[in-house]
Amino acid sequence: MRLKHTLLAVALAFGASSAAYAENLKIGMVLPMSGPFAAYGEQILNGARLYLAENDNKLGGREVELVVRDDTGVAPEISKRAATELVVKEKADILAGFGLTPSAFASAPIATRAKVPMIVMNAATSSVTEKSPYIIRTSMALPQITAPIATWALNNDIKNVFTIVADYGPGHDAEKQFVETFTEGGGKIVGEVRTPVQNPDFSPFLQRAKDAKPDAVFMFVPAGEQGVAFLKGYEQRGLKEAGVRLISTGDLTDEDVLDALGDPAQGVMTSFHYSEAHDSDLNKKYVESYYKAYPNKRPNFMSVAGYDGMKLIDQVLQKTDGDASGKKFVDAAKGMSWESPRGKVTIDPETRDIVQDIYVREVQRVDGKLQNVEVDVIPEFKDPVKEAAKK
Ligand code: PHB
């Protein structure tokens, strides 16, 4: 009886709405867990679960329940159905994940209609964040990643470039930004090709690139096995021997496939926001905890986007006293900053996209292990496409 009275008093003191937040926080994750992009789902979940494990499975004081739906990769209809089921049947408070752009595009209208926050943890086409006012991105925007490697090329005696990109949103973004930054700085594009998103055979494209005799090939393909096939083809077709350099976004030399790329990756220059070798105390701690939790996996940029997505939710809910309703959540997230394993990050209050340091890196062996060694940094860099649109 006494206990009942006490509970009643507590409920009255905190008001009915606070009592509602005693409920679990349900986060519905739409991710590729099978098919050619299954590693994306694994890495993002590894990062998200690591953050939860470090925080007693609570975000903003609320106990968390993750509900994961497999969208199998590039399958917008499956992603959309998964997002719909998560908000309608599962009553998820927040949607999260989204490995590929088509998945984020297809799910955005669901977030808008249901007014739930949608945390994008990989899909990186610039316009993803414009598809719903409830989207916040903790990964990257392709133009943000691409501009710095074009500038690096201009400063390193690369005058003619042949571009090869995957024929969909992020590839188009990478190509456009590379061409823009590179030609504005006086560089010349000697050829441009686009490859199928799934199951591409790179040999004919690499042959065309070789025949054009560029100083370098710039490429973007979605992280994973395609990059391994690309680098193999680049070696076998003799581009390296012919003195054609390879430059790319860091999707190519992602730690998830870096060991599989092997020695041919040495000397490849990329620009990116995360490296396992990033020299900070927080990253050292992150890498150590990651290996402890997942001994057979290397931490990569997707794991960090999953980890930071949980960190973002945690900080926002601390600010809103546990309220995850769409508008309140997004308003509280705008302008939020924290230290990530990648460096300082901020949610741009105008675009809801992430502002972060972009690093130029070279693949080198460090203590016998291939690493993306950071050689330069462009601090707090915003998506240049959105910056140009503001003008
Ligand atoms: C995307 O589909 O937006 C995407 C996928 C893989 C990447 C980058 C972007 O490595």
Coordinates of C-alpha atoms and ligand atoms in Angstrom, one line a residue:
M1 CA 0.0 0.0 0.0
R2 CA 2.7 2.4 1.0
L3 CA 4.6 1.6 -2.2
K4 CA 1.5 2.3 -4.3
H5 CA 1.2 5.7 -2.6
T6 CA 4.8 6.5 -3.3
L7 CA 4.4 5.6 -7.0
L8 CA 1.4 7.7 -7.3
A9 CA 3.2 10.7 -5.7
V10 CA 6.1 10.2 -8.0
A11 CA 3.8 10.1 -11.1
L12 CA 2.0 13.2 -9.9
A13 CA 5.3 15.0 -9.3
F14 CA 6.7 14.2 -12.7
G15 CA 3.4 14.6 -14.7
A16 CA 1.7 12.1 -17.0
S17 CA 4.1 12.7 -19.9
S18 CA 7.2 11.8 -18.0
A19 CA 5.5 8.6 -16.9
A20 CA 5.1 7.7 -20.6
Y21 CA 8.8 7.9 -21.1
A22 CA 9.3 5.1 -18.6
E23 CA 8.3 3.1 -21.7
N24 CA 11.1 1.5 -23.8
L25 CA 12.5 3.5 -26.6
K26 CA 11.9 1.5 -29.8
I27 CA 14.4 2.1 -32.6
G28 CA 13.4 0.5 -35.9
M29 CA 16.5 -0.2 -38.0
V30 CA 16.2 -0.7 -41.8
L31 CA 19.5 -2.3 -42.9
P32 CA 20.9 -4.7 -45.5
M33 CA 21.5 -7.8 -43.4
S34 CA 21.8 -10.2 -46.4
G35 CA 22.9 -10.0 -50.0
P36 CA 26.0 -8.2 -51.4
F37 CA 25.8 -5.3 -48.9
A38 CA 25.2 -7.4 -45.7
A39 CA 28.5 -6.1 -44.3
Y40 CA 26.9 -2.6 -44.1
G41 CA 24.2 -3.9 -41.7
E42 CA 26.7 -5.8 -39.6
Q43 CA 29.0 -2.8 -39.2
I44 CA 26.3 -0.3 -38.5
L45 CA 24.7 -2.6 -35.9
N46 CA 28.1 -3.4 -34.4
G47 CA 28.6 0.3 -33.8
A48 CA 25.1 1.0 -32.5
R49 CA 25.2 -2.0 -30.1
L50 CA 28.7 -1.0 -28.8
Y51 CA 27.3 2.4 -27.8
L52 CA 24.3 0.8 -26.1
A53 CA 26.6 -1.7 -24.3
E54 CA 28.7 1.2 -23.0
N55 CA 25.6 3.0 -21.8
D56 CA 23.6 0.3 -19.9
N57 CA 21.3 -0.1 -22.9
K58 CA 19.8 3.4 -22.2
L59 CA 19.5 6.5 -24.3
G60 CA 18.4 9.7 -22.5
G61 CA 17.4 7.5 -19.5
R62 CA 15.1 5.3 -21.6
E63 CA 15.7 1.6 -22.0
V64 CA 16.3 0.8 -25.7
E65 CA 14.8 -1.9 -27.9
L66 CA 16.3 -2.3 -31.3
V67 CA 14.1 -3.9 -34.0
V68 CA 16.0 -4.8 -37.1
R69 CA 14.5 -5.3 -40.6
D70 CA 16.6 -6.7 -43.5
D71 CA 16.1 -4.7 -46.7
T72 CA 18.6 -6.9 -48.6
G73 CA 20.5 -3.9 -50.2
V74 CA 19.3 -2.1 -53.3
A75 CA 15.6 -2.9 -53.1
P76 CA 13.6 0.3 -52.4
E77 CA 10.2 -1.4 -52.2
I78 CA 11.5 -3.7 -49.5
S79 CA 13.0 -0.8 -47.6
K80 CA 9.8 1.1 -47.8
R81 CA 7.7 -1.8 -46.6
A82 CA 10.2 -2.4 -43.7
A83 CA 10.0 1.3 -42.6
T84 CA 6.2 1.2 -42.9
E85 CA 5.9 -1.9 -40.7
L86 CA 8.3 -0.5 -38.2
V87 CA 6.3 2.6 -37.6
V88 CA 2.8 1.2 -38.0
K89 CA 3.0 -2.3 -36.5
E90 CA 6.0 -2.0 -34.2
K91 CA 5.2 1.6 -33.2
A92 CA 8.9 2.5 -33.5
D93 CA 9.7 5.9 -32.0
I94 CA 12.7 6.4 -34.3
L95 CA 13.8 5.0 -37.6
A96 CA 17.5 4.4 -38.2
G97 CA 20.0 2.7 -40.4
F98 CA 19.7 3.0 -44.2
G99 CA 22.7 1.5 -45.8
L100 CA 22.1 2.7 -49.4
T101 CA 20.6 5.7 -51.0
P102 CA 17.7 4.0 -52.7
S103 CA 16.7 2.7 -49.2
A104 CA 16.8 6.2 -47.7
F105 CA 14.9 7.8 -50.6
A106 CA 12.1 5.2 -50.4
S107 CA 11.7 5.4 -46.6
A108 CA 11.8 9.2 -46.3
P109 CA 8.1 9.7 -47.0
I110 CA 7.3 7.2 -44.3
A111 CA 9.2 9.3 -41.7
T112 CA 7.5 12.4 -42.9
R113 CA 4.0 10.9 -42.7
A114 CA 4.5 9.4 -39.3
K115 CA 6.5 12.4 -38.0
V116 CA 9.2 10.2 -36.6
P117 CA 13.0 11.1 -36.6
M118 CA 14.9 9.2 -39.2
I119 CA 18.7 8.8 -38.5
V120 CA 20.6 8.1 -41.7
M121 CA 23.7 6.1 -40.8
N122 CA 25.2 5.6 -44.3
A123 CA 23.2 6.5 -47.4
A124 CA 25.4 9.4 -48.7
T125 CA 23.8 11.1 -51.7
S126 CA 23.8 14.8 -50.9
S127 CA 20.0 15.2 -51.4
V128 CA 19.1 12.4 -48.9
T129 CA 18.7 15.0 -46.1
E130 CA 16.2 17.0 -48.3
K131 CA 13.8 14.1 -48.7
S132 CA 12.2 14.6 -45.2
P133 CA 12.4 17.3 -42.5
Y134 CA 12.8 14.4 -40.0
I135 CA 16.1 13.2 -41.4
I136 CA 19.3 13.7 -39.6
R137 CA 22.5 12.2 -41.1
T138 CA 25.4 10.9 -39.0
S139 CA 27.5 9.5 -42.0
M140 CA 28.6 11.8 -44.8
A141 CA 27.6 13.4 -48.0
L142 CA 29.5 12.3 -51.1
P143 CA 30.4 15.8 -52.4
Q144 CA 31.8 16.6 -48.9
I145 CA 34.1 13.6 -49.2
T146 CA 35.0 14.1 -52.9
A147 CA 36.0 17.8 -53.1
P148 CA 39.1 17.3 -50.9
I149 CA 40.6 14.6 -53.1
A150 CA 40.1 16.7 -56.2
T151 CA 42.0 19.6 -54.5
W152 CA 44.7 17.2 -53.4
A153 CA 45.1 16.0 -57.1
L154 CA 45.5 19.6 -58.3
N155 CA 48.2 20.2 -55.7
N156 CA 50.1 17.0 -56.6
D157 CA 50.8 17.3 -60.2
I158 CA 47.8 15.4 -61.5
K159 CA 46.5 17.3 -64.6
N160 CA 44.4 14.8 -66.5
V161 CA 41.8 12.5 -64.8
F162 CA 39.5 9.7 -66.1
T163 CA 36.5 9.2 -63.8
I164 CA 34.7 5.9 -63.1
V165 CA 31.7 6.0 -60.8
A166 CA 28.7 3.7 -59.9
D167 CA 25.6 4.7 -61.9
Y168 CA 23.4 6.0 -59.1
G169 CA 23.0 8.8 -56.6
P170 CA 26.3 8.8 -54.7
G171 CA 28.3 8.0 -57.9
H172 CA 26.6 10.9 -59.8
D173 CA 27.4 13.2 -56.8
A174 CA 31.0 12.0 -56.6
E175 CA 31.5 12.5 -60.4
K176 CA 29.9 16.0 -60.4
Q177 CA 31.8 17.3 -57.5
F178 CA 35.1 15.8 -58.7
V179 CA 34.7 17.3 -62.2
E180 CA 33.7 20.7 -60.7
T181 CA 36.5 21.1 -58.2
F182 CA 39.1 19.6 -60.5
T183 CA 38.3 21.7 -63.6
E184 CA 37.8 24.9 -61.7
G185 CA 41.3 24.5 -60.5
G186 CA 42.6 24.0 -64.0
G187 CA 42.5 20.2 -64.3
K188 CA 41.2 18.3 -67.3
I189 CA 38.8 15.4 -67.5
V190 CA 39.8 13.0 -70.3
G191 CA 36.9 10.6 -69.9
E192 CA 33.9 9.7 -67.7
V193 CA 32.1 6.4 -67.4
R194 CA 29.4 5.0 -65.1
T195 CA 29.2 1.4 -64.0
P196 CA 26.2 -0.7 -63.0
V197 CA 25.3 -0.5 -59.3
Q198 CA 25.2 -4.3 -58.9
N199 CA 27.5 -6.9 -60.4
P200 CA 29.6 -4.7 -62.6
D201 CA 32.4 -6.1 -64.8
F202 CA 35.1 -3.4 -64.5
S203 CA 37.4 -4.7 -67.3
P204 CA 36.0 -2.8 -70.3
F205 CA 35.9 0.5 -68.3
L206 CA 39.4 0.1 -67.0
Q207 CA 40.6 -0.6 -70.6
R208 CA 39.0 2.6 -71.8
A209 CA 40.6 4.5 -68.9
K210 CA 44.0 3.1 -69.8
D211 CA 43.6 4.0 -73.4
A212 CA 42.9 7.6 -72.5
K213 CA 46.4 7.8 -70.8
P214 CA 45.3 10.0 -67.8
D215 CA 47.6 10.9 -64.9
A216 CA 45.0 9.3 -62.6
V217 CA 41.7 7.5 -62.4
F218 CA 39.2 8.9 -59.9
M219 CA 36.7 6.3 -58.8
F220 CA 33.7 5.8 -56.6
V221 CA 31.8 2.5 -56.1
P222 CA 29.8 1.5 -53.0
A223 CA 32.1 0.2 -50.3
G224 CA 32.8 -3.6 -50.3
E225 CA 33.5 -6.3 -52.7
Q226 CA 33.3 -4.1 -55.8
G227 CA 36.3 -2.1 -54.7
V228 CA 38.3 -5.3 -54.3
A229 CA 37.3 -6.3 -57.9
F230 CA 38.1 -2.9 -59.1
L231 CA 41.6 -2.8 -57.6
K232 CA 42.4 -6.3 -58.9
G233 CA 41.3 -5.1 -62.5
Y234 CA 43.4 -2.0 -62.2
E235 CA 46.5 -4.1 -61.4
Q236 CA 45.7 -6.8 -64.0
R237 CA 45.1 -4.4 -66.8
G238 CA 48.4 -2.8 -66.1
L239 CA 47.2 0.7 -65.2
K240 CA 49.5 0.9 -62.3
E241 CA 52.5 -0.2 -64.4
A242 CA 51.5 2.4 -67.0
G243 CA 51.9 5.1 -64.3
V244 CA 48.2 5.8 -63.9
R245 CA 47.5 6.7 -60.3
L246 CA 44.4 5.7 -58.5
I247 CA 42.5 8.2 -56.4
S248 CA 39.2 7.7 -54.7
T249 CA 36.9 8.4 -51.8
G250 CA 37.7 6.3 -48.8
D251 CA 34.8 3.9 -49.6
L252 CA 37.4 2.0 -51.7
T253 CA 39.9 1.4 -48.8
D254 CA 37.4 0.9 -46.1
E255 CA 38.8 -1.2 -43.2
D256 CA 36.1 -3.8 -43.8
V257 CA 37.9 -4.8 -47.0
L258 CA 41.4 -3.3 -46.6
D259 CA 43.0 -6.7 -45.8
A260 CA 41.3 -8.3 -48.8
L261 CA 42.6 -5.4 -51.0
G262 CA 46.1 -6.4 -49.9
D263 CA 49.4 -4.9 -51.1
P264 CA 48.0 -3.4 -54.3
A265 CA 46.2 -0.9 -52.1
Q266 CA 49.5 0.6 -50.8
G267 CA 50.0 4.1 -52.0
V268 CA 46.3 4.6 -53.0
M269 CA 45.2 8.2 -52.0
T270 CA 41.7 8.8 -50.7
S271 CA 39.7 11.4 -48.8
F272 CA 37.3 10.4 -46.0
H273 CA 36.0 11.2 -42.6
Y274 CA 37.0 8.1 -40.7
S275 CA 40.1 5.9 -40.4
E276 CA 40.8 3.2 -37.9
A277 CA 44.3 4.8 -37.6
H278 CA 42.9 8.2 -36.6
D279 CA 45.1 9.5 -33.9
S280 CA 42.9 10.5 -30.9
D281 CA 42.4 9.1 -27.5
L282 CA 38.7 8.6 -28.1
N283 CA 39.4 6.7 -31.3
K284 CA 42.0 4.5 -29.6
K285 CA 39.4 3.7 -27.0
Y286 CA 36.7 3.0 -29.7
V287 CA 39.0 0.7 -31.7
E288 CA 40.0 -1.2 -28.6
S289 CA 36.4 -1.7 -27.4
Y290 CA 35.3 -2.6 -30.9
Y291 CA 37.9 -5.4 -31.2
K292 CA 37.0 -6.6 -27.7
A293 CA 33.4 -6.9 -28.7
Y294 CA 33.9 -8.1 -32.3
P295 CA 37.4 -9.8 -32.5
N296 CA 37.0 -10.8 -36.2
K297 CA 36.0 -7.5 -37.7
R298 CA 37.8 -4.2 -38.2
P299 CA 36.0 -1.0 -37.2
N300 CA 35.1 1.1 -40.2
F301 CA 33.2 4.3 -41.1
M302 CA 29.8 2.6 -41.0
S303 CA 30.3 1.3 -37.5
V304 CA 31.2 4.8 -36.4
A305 CA 28.0 6.2 -38.1
G306 CA 26.0 3.6 -36.1
Y307 CA 27.8 4.5 -32.9
D308 CA 27.4 8.2 -33.4
G309 CA 23.7 7.7 -34.4
M310 CA 23.1 6.3 -30.9
K311 CA 25.2 9.0 -29.3
L312 CA 23.1 11.6 -31.1
I313 CA 19.8 10.0 -29.9
D314 CA 21.3 9.9 -26.4
Q315 CA 22.2 13.6 -26.3
V316 CA 18.9 14.7 -27.9
L317 CA 16.8 12.7 -25.4
Q318 CA 18.8 14.1 -22.5
K319 CA 17.8 17.6 -23.8
T320 CA 14.1 16.8 -24.4
D321 CA 13.7 14.8 -21.2
G322 CA 13.1 11.6 -23.2
D323 CA 10.7 13.1 -25.7
A324 CA 11.4 11.5 -29.1
S325 CA 8.5 13.1 -31.0
G326 CA 9.6 14.2 -34.5
K327 CA 9.7 18.0 -34.3
K328 CA 11.0 18.2 -30.8
F329 CA 13.7 15.7 -31.6
V330 CA 14.9 17.4 -34.8
D331 CA 14.8 20.9 -33.2
A332 CA 17.0 19.6 -30.3
A333 CA 19.4 17.9 -32.7
K334 CA 20.0 21.0 -34.8
G335 CA 23.5 22.5 -34.0
M336 CA 24.4 19.6 -31.7
S337 CA 28.1 18.8 -31.5
W338 CA 30.1 16.0 -30.0
E339 CA 33.5 14.3 -30.2
S340 CA 33.3 11.3 -32.4
P341 CA 36.0 8.6 -32.9
R342 CA 36.4 10.4 -36.3
G343 CA 37.0 13.9 -34.7
K344 CA 34.6 16.7 -33.8
V345 CA 31.2 16.5 -35.6
T346 CA 28.2 18.9 -35.6
I347 CA 24.7 18.6 -37.0
D348 CA 24.3 21.6 -39.3
P349 CA 21.2 23.4 -38.0
E350 CA 20.2 24.5 -41.5
T351 CA 20.5 21.3 -43.4
R352 CA 20.5 18.5 -40.6
D353 CA 23.5 17.1 -42.4
I354 CA 26.8 16.3 -40.6
V355 CA 29.7 18.8 -40.5
Q356 CA 33.1 17.1 -39.9
D357 CA 36.8 17.0 -40.6
I358 CA 37.7 15.4 -43.9
Y359 CA 41.1 13.8 -44.1
V360 CA 43.4 13.0 -47.0
R361 CA 44.9 9.6 -46.4
E362 CA 47.4 7.2 -47.9
V363 CA 47.3 3.4 -47.6
Q364 CA 50.4 2.3 -45.8
R365 CA 51.5 -0.7 -43.7
V366 CA 51.6 0.2 -40.1
D367 CA 53.1 -2.5 -37.8
G368 CA 52.4 -5.0 -40.6
K369 CA 48.7 -3.9 -41.0
L370 CA 47.3 -1.9 -43.9
Q371 CA 45.9 1.4 -42.6
N372 CA 44.5 4.6 -44.0
V373 CA 47.2 7.0 -42.7
E374 CA 45.9 10.6 -42.4
V375 CA 48.3 13.1 -44.1
D376 CA 46.1 16.2 -44.3
V377 CA 42.9 17.5 -42.8
I378 CA 40.2 19.9 -44.0
P379 CA 38.5 20.9 -40.7
E380 CA 34.8 21.1 -40.2
F381 CA 33.9 20.7 -43.8
K382 CA 30.3 21.1 -45.0
D383 CA 28.6 19.5 -48.0
P384 CA 29.7 21.9 -50.7
V385 CA 26.5 21.2 -52.8
K386 CA 24.3 22.5 -50.0
E387 CA 26.7 25.4 -49.3
A388 CA 26.5 26.5 -53.0
A389 CA 22.7 26.3 -52.9
K390 CA 22.6 28.7 -49.9
K391 CA 24.2 31.4 -52.1
Ligands
PHB1 C1 24.9 5.0 -50.8 O1 24.2 4.1 -51.4 O2 24.5 6.1 -50.5 C2 26.3 4.6 -50.5 C3 26.6 3.2 -50.4 C4 27.9 2.8 -50.1 C5 28.9 3.8 -49.9 C6 28.6 5.1 -49.9 C7 27.3 5.5 -50.3 O3 30.2 3.4 -49.6

